[in-house]
Coordinates of C-alpha atoms and ligand atoms in Angstrom, one line a residue:
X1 CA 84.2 174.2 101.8
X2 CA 87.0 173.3 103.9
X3 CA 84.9 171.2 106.2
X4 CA 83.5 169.5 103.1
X5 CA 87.2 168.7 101.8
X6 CA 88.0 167.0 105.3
X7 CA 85.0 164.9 105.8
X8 CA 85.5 163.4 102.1
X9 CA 89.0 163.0 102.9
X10 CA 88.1 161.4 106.5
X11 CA 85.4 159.1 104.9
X12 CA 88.4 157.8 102.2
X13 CA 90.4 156.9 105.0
X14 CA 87.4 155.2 106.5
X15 CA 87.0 153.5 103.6
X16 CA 90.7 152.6 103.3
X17 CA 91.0 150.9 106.9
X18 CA 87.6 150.0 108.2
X19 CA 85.7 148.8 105.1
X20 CA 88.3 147.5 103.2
X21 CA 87.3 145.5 101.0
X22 CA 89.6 143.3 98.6
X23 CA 92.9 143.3 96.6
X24 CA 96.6 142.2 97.2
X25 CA 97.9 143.6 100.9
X26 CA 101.9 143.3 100.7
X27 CA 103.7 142.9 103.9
X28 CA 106.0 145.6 102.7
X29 CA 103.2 148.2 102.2
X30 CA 103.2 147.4 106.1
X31 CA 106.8 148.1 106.7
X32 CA 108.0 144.1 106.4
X33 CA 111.2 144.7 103.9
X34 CA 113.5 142.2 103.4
X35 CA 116.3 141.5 106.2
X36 CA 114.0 142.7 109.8
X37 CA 111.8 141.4 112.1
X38 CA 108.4 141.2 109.8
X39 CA 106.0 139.5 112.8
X40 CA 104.8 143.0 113.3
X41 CA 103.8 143.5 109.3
X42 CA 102.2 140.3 108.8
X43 CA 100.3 140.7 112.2
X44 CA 98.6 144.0 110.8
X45 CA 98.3 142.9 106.9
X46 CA 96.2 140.0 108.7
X47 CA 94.0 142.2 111.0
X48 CA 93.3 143.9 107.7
X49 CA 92.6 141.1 105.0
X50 CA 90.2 139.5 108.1
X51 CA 88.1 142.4 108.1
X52 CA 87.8 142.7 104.8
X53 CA 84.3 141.9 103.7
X54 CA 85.4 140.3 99.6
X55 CA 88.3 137.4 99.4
X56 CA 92.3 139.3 100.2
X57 CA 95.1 138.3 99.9
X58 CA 98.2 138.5 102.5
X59 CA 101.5 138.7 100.0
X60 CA 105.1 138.3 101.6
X61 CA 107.4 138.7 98.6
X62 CA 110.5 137.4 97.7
X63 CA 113.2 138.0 100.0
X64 CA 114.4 136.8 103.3
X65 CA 113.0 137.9 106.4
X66 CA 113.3 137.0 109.7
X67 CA 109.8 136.3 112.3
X68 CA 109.6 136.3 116.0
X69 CA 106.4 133.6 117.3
X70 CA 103.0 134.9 115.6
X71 CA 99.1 133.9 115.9
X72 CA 97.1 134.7 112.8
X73 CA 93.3 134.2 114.3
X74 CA 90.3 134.5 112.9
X75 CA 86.7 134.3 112.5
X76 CA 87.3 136.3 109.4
X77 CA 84.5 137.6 107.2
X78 CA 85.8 136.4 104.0
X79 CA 87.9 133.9 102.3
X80 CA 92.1 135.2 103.2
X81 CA 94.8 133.6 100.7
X82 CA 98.3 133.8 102.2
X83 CA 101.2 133.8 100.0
X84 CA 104.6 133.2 100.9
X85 CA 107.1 133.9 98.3
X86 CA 109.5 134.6 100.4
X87 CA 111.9 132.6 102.9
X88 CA 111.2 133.5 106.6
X89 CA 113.4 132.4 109.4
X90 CA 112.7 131.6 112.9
X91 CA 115.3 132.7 115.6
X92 CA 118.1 130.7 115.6
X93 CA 118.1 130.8 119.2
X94 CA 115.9 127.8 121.5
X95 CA 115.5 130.1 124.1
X96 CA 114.0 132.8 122.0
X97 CA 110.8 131.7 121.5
X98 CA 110.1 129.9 125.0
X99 CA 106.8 131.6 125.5
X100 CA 105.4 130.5 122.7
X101 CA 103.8 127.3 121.9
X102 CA 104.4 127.0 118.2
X103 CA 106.4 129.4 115.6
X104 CA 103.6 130.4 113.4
X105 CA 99.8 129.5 114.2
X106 CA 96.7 130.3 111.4
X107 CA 93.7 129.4 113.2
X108 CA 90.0 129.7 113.8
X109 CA 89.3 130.8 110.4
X110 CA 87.3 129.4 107.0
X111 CA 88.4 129.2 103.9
X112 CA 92.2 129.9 104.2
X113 CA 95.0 129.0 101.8
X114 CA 98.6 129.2 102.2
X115 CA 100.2 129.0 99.0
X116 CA 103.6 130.5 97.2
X117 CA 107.0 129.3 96.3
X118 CA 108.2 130.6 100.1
X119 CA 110.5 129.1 102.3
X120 CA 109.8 128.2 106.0
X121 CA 112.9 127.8 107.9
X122 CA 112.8 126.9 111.4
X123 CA 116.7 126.9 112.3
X124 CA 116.6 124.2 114.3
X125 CA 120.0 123.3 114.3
X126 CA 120.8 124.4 117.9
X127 CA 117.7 123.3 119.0
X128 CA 118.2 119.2 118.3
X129 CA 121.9 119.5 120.3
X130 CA 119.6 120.6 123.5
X131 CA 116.9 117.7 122.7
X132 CA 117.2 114.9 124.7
X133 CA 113.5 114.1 124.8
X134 CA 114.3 110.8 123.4
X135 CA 116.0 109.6 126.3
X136 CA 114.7 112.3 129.2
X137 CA 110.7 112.0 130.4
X138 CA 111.2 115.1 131.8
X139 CA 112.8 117.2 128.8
X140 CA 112.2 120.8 128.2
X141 CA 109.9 121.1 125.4
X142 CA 111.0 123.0 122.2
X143 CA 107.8 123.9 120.7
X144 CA 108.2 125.6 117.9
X145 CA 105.5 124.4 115.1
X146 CA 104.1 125.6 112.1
X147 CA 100.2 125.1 113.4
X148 CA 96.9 125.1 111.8
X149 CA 94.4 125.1 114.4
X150 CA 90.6 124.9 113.9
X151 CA 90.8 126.1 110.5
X152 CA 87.4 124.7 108.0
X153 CA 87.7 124.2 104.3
X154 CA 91.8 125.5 103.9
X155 CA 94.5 125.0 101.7
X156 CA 98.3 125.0 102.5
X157 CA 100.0 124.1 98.9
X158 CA 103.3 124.3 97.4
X159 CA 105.8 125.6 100.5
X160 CA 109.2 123.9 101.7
X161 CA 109.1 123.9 105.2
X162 CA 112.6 122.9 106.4
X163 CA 114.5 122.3 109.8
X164 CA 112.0 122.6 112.1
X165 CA 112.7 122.7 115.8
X166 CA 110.1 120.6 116.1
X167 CA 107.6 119.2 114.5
X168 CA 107.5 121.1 110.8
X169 CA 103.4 120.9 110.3
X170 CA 100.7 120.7 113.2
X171 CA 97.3 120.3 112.0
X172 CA 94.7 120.2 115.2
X173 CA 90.9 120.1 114.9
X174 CA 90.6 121.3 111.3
X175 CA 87.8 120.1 108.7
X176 CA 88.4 119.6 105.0
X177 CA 92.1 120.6 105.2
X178 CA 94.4 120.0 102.3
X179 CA 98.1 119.9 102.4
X180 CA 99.2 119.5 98.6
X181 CA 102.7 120.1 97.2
X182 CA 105.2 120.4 100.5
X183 CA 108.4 119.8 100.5
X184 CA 109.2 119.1 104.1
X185 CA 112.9 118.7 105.5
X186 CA 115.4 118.1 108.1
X187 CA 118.0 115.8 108.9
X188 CA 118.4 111.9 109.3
X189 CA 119.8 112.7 112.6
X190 CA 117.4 116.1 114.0
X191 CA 115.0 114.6 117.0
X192 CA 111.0 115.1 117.1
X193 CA 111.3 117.0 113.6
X194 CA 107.8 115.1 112.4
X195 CA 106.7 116.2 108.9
X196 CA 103.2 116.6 109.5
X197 CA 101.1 115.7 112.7
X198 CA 97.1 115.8 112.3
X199 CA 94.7 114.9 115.6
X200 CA 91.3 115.5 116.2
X201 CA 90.6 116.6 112.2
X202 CA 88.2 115.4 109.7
X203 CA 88.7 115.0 105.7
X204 CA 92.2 115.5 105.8
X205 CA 93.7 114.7 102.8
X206 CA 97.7 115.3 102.5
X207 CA 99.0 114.8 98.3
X208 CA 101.9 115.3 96.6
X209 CA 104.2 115.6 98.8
X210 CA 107.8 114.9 99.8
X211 CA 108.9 114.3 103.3
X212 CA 112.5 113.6 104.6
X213 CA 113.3 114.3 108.5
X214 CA 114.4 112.6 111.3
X215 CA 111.0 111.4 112.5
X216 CA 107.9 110.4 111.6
X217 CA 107.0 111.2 108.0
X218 CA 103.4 111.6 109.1
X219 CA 102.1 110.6 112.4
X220 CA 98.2 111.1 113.3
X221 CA 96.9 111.1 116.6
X222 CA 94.0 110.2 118.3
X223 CA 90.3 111.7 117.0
X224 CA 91.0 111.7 113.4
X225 CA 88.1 110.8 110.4
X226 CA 88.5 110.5 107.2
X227 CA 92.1 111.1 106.2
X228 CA 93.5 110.6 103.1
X229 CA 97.2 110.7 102.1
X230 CA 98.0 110.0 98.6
X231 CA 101.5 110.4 96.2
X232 CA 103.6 110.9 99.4
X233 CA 107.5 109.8 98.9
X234 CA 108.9 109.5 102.8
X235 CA 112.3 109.0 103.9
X236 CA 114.3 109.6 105.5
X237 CA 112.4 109.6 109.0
X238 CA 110.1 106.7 110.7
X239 CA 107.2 106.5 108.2
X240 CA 103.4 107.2 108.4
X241 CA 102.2 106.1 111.7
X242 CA 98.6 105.8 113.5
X243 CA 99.0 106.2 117.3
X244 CA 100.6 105.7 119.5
X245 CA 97.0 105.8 121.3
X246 CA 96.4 104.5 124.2
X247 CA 98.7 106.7 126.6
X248 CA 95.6 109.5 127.9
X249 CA 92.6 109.4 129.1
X250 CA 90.5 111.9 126.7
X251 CA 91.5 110.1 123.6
X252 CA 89.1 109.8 120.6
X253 CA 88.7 106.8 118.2
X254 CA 90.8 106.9 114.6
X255 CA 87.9 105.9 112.0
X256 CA 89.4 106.1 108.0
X257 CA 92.4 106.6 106.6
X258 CA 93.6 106.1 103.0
X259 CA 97.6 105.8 102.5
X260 CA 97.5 105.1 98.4
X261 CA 100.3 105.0 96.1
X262 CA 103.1 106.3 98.5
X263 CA 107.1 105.5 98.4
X264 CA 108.9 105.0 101.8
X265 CA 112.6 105.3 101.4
X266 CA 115.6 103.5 103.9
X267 CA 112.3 104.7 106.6
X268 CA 112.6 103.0 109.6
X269 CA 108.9 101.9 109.2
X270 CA 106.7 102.0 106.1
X271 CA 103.2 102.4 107.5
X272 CA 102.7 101.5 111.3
X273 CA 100.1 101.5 113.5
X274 CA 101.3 101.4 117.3
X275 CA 99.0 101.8 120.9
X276 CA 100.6 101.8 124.4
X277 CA 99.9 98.4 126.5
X278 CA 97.7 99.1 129.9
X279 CA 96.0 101.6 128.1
X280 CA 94.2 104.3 129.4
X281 CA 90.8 104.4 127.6
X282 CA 88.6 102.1 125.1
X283 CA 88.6 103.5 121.8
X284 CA 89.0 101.7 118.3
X285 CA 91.4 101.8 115.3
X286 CA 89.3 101.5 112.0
X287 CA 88.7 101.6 108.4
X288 CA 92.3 101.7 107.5
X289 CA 93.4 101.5 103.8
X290 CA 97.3 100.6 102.8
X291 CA 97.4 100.3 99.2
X292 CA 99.9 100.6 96.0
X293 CA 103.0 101.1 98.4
X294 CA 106.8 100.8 97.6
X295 CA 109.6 99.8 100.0
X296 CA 112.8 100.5 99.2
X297 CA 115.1 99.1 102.3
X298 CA 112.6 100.2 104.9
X299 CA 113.5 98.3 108.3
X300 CA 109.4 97.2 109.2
X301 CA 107.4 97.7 106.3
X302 CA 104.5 96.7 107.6
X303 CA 104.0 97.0 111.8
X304 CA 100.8 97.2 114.1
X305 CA 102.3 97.3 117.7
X306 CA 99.9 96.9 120.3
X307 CA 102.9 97.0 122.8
X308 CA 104.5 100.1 121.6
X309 CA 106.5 101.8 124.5
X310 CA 109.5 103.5 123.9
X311 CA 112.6 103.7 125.7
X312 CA 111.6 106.9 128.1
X313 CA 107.9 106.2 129.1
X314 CA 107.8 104.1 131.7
X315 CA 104.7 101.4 130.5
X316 CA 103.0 98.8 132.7
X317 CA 102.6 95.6 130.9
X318 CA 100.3 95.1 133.3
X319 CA 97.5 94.5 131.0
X320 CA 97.3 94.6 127.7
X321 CA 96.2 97.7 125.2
X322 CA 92.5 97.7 125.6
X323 CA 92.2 99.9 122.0
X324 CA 90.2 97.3 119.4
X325 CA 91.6 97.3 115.6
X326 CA 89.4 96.6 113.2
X327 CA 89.2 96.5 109.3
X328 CA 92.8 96.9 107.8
X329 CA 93.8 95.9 104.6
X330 CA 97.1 96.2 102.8
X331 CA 96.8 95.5 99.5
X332 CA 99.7 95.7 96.6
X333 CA 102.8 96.5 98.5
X334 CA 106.0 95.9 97.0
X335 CA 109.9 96.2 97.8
X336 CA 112.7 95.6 100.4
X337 CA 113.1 95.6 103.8
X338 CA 116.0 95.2 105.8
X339 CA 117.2 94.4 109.5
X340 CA 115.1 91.1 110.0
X341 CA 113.6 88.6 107.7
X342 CA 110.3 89.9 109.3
X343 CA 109.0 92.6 107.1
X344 CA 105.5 92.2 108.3
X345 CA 104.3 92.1 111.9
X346 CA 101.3 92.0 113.5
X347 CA 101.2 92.4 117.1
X348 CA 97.9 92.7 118.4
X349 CA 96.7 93.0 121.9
X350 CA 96.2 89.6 123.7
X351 CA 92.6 91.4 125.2
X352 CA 91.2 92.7 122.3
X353 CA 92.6 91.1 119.1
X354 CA 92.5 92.3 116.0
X355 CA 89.2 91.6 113.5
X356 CA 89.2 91.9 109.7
X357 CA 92.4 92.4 108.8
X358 CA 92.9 91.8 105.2
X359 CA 96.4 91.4 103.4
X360 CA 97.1 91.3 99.0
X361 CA 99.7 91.1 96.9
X362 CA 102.4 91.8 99.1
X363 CA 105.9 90.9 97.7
X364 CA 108.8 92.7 100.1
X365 CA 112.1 90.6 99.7
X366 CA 115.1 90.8 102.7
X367 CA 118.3 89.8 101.0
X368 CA 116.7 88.0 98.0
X369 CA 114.1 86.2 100.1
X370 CA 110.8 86.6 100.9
X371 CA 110.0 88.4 103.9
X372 CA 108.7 86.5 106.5
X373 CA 104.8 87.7 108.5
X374 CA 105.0 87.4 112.4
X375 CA 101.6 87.2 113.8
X376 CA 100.1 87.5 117.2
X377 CA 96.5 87.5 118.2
X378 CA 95.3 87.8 115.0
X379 CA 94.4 85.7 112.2
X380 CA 94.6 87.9 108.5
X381 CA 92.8 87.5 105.8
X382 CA 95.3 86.5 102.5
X383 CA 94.4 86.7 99.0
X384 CA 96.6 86.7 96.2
X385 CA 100.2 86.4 97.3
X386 CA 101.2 87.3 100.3
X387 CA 103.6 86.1 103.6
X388 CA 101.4 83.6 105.7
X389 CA 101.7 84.1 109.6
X390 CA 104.5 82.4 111.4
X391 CA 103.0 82.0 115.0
Ligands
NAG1 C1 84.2 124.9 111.5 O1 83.2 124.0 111.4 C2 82.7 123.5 112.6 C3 81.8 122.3 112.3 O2 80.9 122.6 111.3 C4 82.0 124.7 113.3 O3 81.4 124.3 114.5 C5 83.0 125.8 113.5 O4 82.4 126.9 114.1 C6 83.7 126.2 112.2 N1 84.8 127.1 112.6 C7 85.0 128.2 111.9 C8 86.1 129.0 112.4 O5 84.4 128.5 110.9
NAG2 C1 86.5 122.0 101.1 O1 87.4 123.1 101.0 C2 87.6 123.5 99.7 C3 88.7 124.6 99.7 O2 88.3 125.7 100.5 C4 86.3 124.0 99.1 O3 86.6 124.3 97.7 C5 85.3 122.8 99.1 O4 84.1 123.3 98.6 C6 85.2 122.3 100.5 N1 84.3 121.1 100.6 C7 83.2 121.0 101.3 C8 82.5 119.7 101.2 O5 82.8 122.0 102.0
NAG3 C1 104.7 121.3 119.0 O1 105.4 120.1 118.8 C2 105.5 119.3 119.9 C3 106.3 118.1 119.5 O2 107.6 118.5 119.2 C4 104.2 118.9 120.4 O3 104.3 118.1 121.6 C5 103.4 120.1 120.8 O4 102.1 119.7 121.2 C6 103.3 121.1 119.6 N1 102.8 122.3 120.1 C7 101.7 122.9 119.6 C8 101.3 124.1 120.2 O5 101.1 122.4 118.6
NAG4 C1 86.4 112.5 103.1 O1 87.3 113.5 102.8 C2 87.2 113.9 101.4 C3 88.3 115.0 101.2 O2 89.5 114.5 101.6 C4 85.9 114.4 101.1 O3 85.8 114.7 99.7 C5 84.8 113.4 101.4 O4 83.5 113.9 101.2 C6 84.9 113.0 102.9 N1 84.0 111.9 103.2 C7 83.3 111.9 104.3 C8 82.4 110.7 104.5 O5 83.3 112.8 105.1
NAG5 C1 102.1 108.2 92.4 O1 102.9 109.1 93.2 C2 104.0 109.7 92.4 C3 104.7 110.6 93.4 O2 105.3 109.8 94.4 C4 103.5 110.4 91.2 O3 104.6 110.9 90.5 C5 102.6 109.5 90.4 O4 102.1 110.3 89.3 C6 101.5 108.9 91.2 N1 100.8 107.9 90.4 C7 99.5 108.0 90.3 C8 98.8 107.0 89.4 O5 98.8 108.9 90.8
NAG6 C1 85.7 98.5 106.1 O1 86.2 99.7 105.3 C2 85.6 99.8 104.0 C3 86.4 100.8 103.2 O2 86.3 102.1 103.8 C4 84.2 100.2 104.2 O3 83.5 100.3 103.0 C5 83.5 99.0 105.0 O4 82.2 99.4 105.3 C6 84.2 98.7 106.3 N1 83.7 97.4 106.8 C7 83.3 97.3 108.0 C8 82.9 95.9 108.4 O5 83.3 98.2 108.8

């Protein structure tokens, strides 16, 4: 009787932790209350929503926590939905996390969403008075990212990811990833704070979404197809850039991209496409779509730079970029720009210029005037109204 009692009791537990199969798993049913250290919570409400054979979902509530550097791996057997209600912060401290390549990484998985009202708060404050990457080659790294890594067919949707030490969104070698409904933030002034950075992904498509830091509103490196990015507002920050390419030797071609009906504001560029001179590797740049754009006050509106090198790389002019643009169009962009009379400029690479590049309906004003197109090694394609090239 006895012995019966315990092996019903034992198979509930067995049931309970190694065939679980569905329902909500709260963080604080895992000891993560509000006010302590939850890495250790989430870490074991994920082992257990993975193994679970129907769709779970991972629930931090409302509250603020604080979250020491955490991977979230699959393969999973079923769809997990993250939601973050709740504000999480990451050590203040840059040291703290040195071991670490990134704050929080979700990866190897299918069919993930990370969704909820939550905040994400990197704290990078102390962080951006040690950066001096912009000026030092040889900088310590602060690498503290929110990263999705190889995830298929996922979701991230609604969360404010703010003050990043770093770069606030990484997403590396995903496939049908959707980023709808961010609010990203950080300061004007706050170095490498990129909203989102995609490489190597495929049907990408980023919506909705509002990003102000202090660089690059959305930059995409090499190895990306198919990426869409749609109602964006930008700025402040350096606007949505391709590239730069060109700098290593394992890079992969950027086919497809789709920037439609986005707002740049006082950005330092609108959208950009940049590759490093003497570069490395032949790959191309195409199928890229620029289309139903506003500029309020942006400093380069619209920019290909073939000779891209910023002040702390050391680039040989040498030669010029080998990487081959191809079929560009920007079509129906309107607004200001400020600091030159140039708002266009289209420096292509002396050794492989650029081919089918396509421009309509542009009408960006500097001080009253039309802004002027500044042209090199390429010949554009105009209809409708827009800037002819000055040589
Ligand atoms: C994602 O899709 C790729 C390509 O179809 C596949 O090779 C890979 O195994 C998938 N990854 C996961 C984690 O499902
Ligand atoms: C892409 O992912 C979404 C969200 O998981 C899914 O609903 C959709 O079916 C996927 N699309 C394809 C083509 O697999
Ligand atoms: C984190 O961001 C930095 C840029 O600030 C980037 O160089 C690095 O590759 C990222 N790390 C990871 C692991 O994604
Ligand atoms: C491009 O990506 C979108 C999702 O953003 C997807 O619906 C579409 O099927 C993809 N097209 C190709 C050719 O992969
Ligand atoms: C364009 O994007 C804005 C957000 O910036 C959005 O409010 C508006 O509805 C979008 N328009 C269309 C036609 O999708
Ligand atoms: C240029 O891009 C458009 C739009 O994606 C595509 O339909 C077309 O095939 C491309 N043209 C060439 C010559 O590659």
């Amino acid at each position: 009787m006895k012995l019966a009692i315990i092996t019903i009791f034992v198979s509930l537990l067995l049931v309970k932790y190694c065939f679980a199969t569905s329902g909500n798993l709260d963080i604080s049913s895992f000891g993560g209350k509000p006010n302590s250290d939850i890495s250790k919570a989430l870490s074991s409400a994920w082992t257990q929503a993975c193994a679970s054979t129907t769709a779970a979902k991972v629930l931090i509530p409302s509250g603020t926590y604080q979250m020491g550097a955490l991977e979230l791996k699959g393969p999973c057997k079923a769809p997990i939905e993250i939601q973050i209600d709740g504000t999480i912060k990451a050590p203040a401290n840059p040291a703290s996390n040195d071991v670490a390549s990134q704050f929080l990484m979700i990866g190897n998985a299918d069919s993930i969403t990370v969704s909820g009202n939550g905040v994400i708060d990197g704290q990078g404050a102390n962080t951006w008075k040690q950066n001096d990457c912009h000026k030092n080659a040889d900088c310590k790294g602060f690498t503290m990212n929110l990263s999705f890594k190889f995830l298929n067919n996922s979701i991230v949707r609604d969360l404010t990811s703010k003050d990043s030490k770093t770069f606030h969104f990484n997403v590396i070698s995903c496939n049908n990833f959707t980023i709808d409904g961010l609010k990203i933030s950080a300061p004007d002034e706050s170095p490498n704070t990129d909203g989102i950075h995609i490489a190597r992904s495929s049907s990408v498509k980023v919506i909705n979404t509002n990003i102000a830091t202090g660089d690059d509103c959305i930059s995409m490196g090499d190895g990306n197809k198919n990426v869409t990015i749609e109602n964006v507002v930008c700025g402040p920050g350096h606007g949505i850039s391709v590239g730069s390419l060109g700098k290593y030797k394992d890079e992969e071609s950027v086919e497809g991209l789709l920037v439609k009906n986005c707002t740049f504001k006082g950005t330092l560029n609108g959208v950009r496409i940049k590759t490093f001179p003497n570069s490395q590797i032949q790959i191309s740049v195409t199928d890229m779509h620029f289309e139903d754009l506003i500029m309020d006050n942006v400093e380069n509106p619209i920019i290909i730079d073939q000779e891209y090198c910023p002040l702390v790389t050391k680039c040989s002019t040498q030669s010029p970029s080998k990487i081959k643009i191809s079929n560009i169009s920007f079509k129906n962009i309107k607004g200001t720009t400020k600091a030159t009379p140039e708002g266009i400029i289209l420096a292509c690479s002396s050794g492989v210029p650029c081919q089918g590049i396509t421009m309509a309906d542009i009408d960006l004003k500097f001080n009253g005037a039309v802004a002027k197109a500044k042209c090199t090694n390429v010949k554009p394609t105009i209809t409708g109204t827009a800037p002819t090239c000055d040589a």
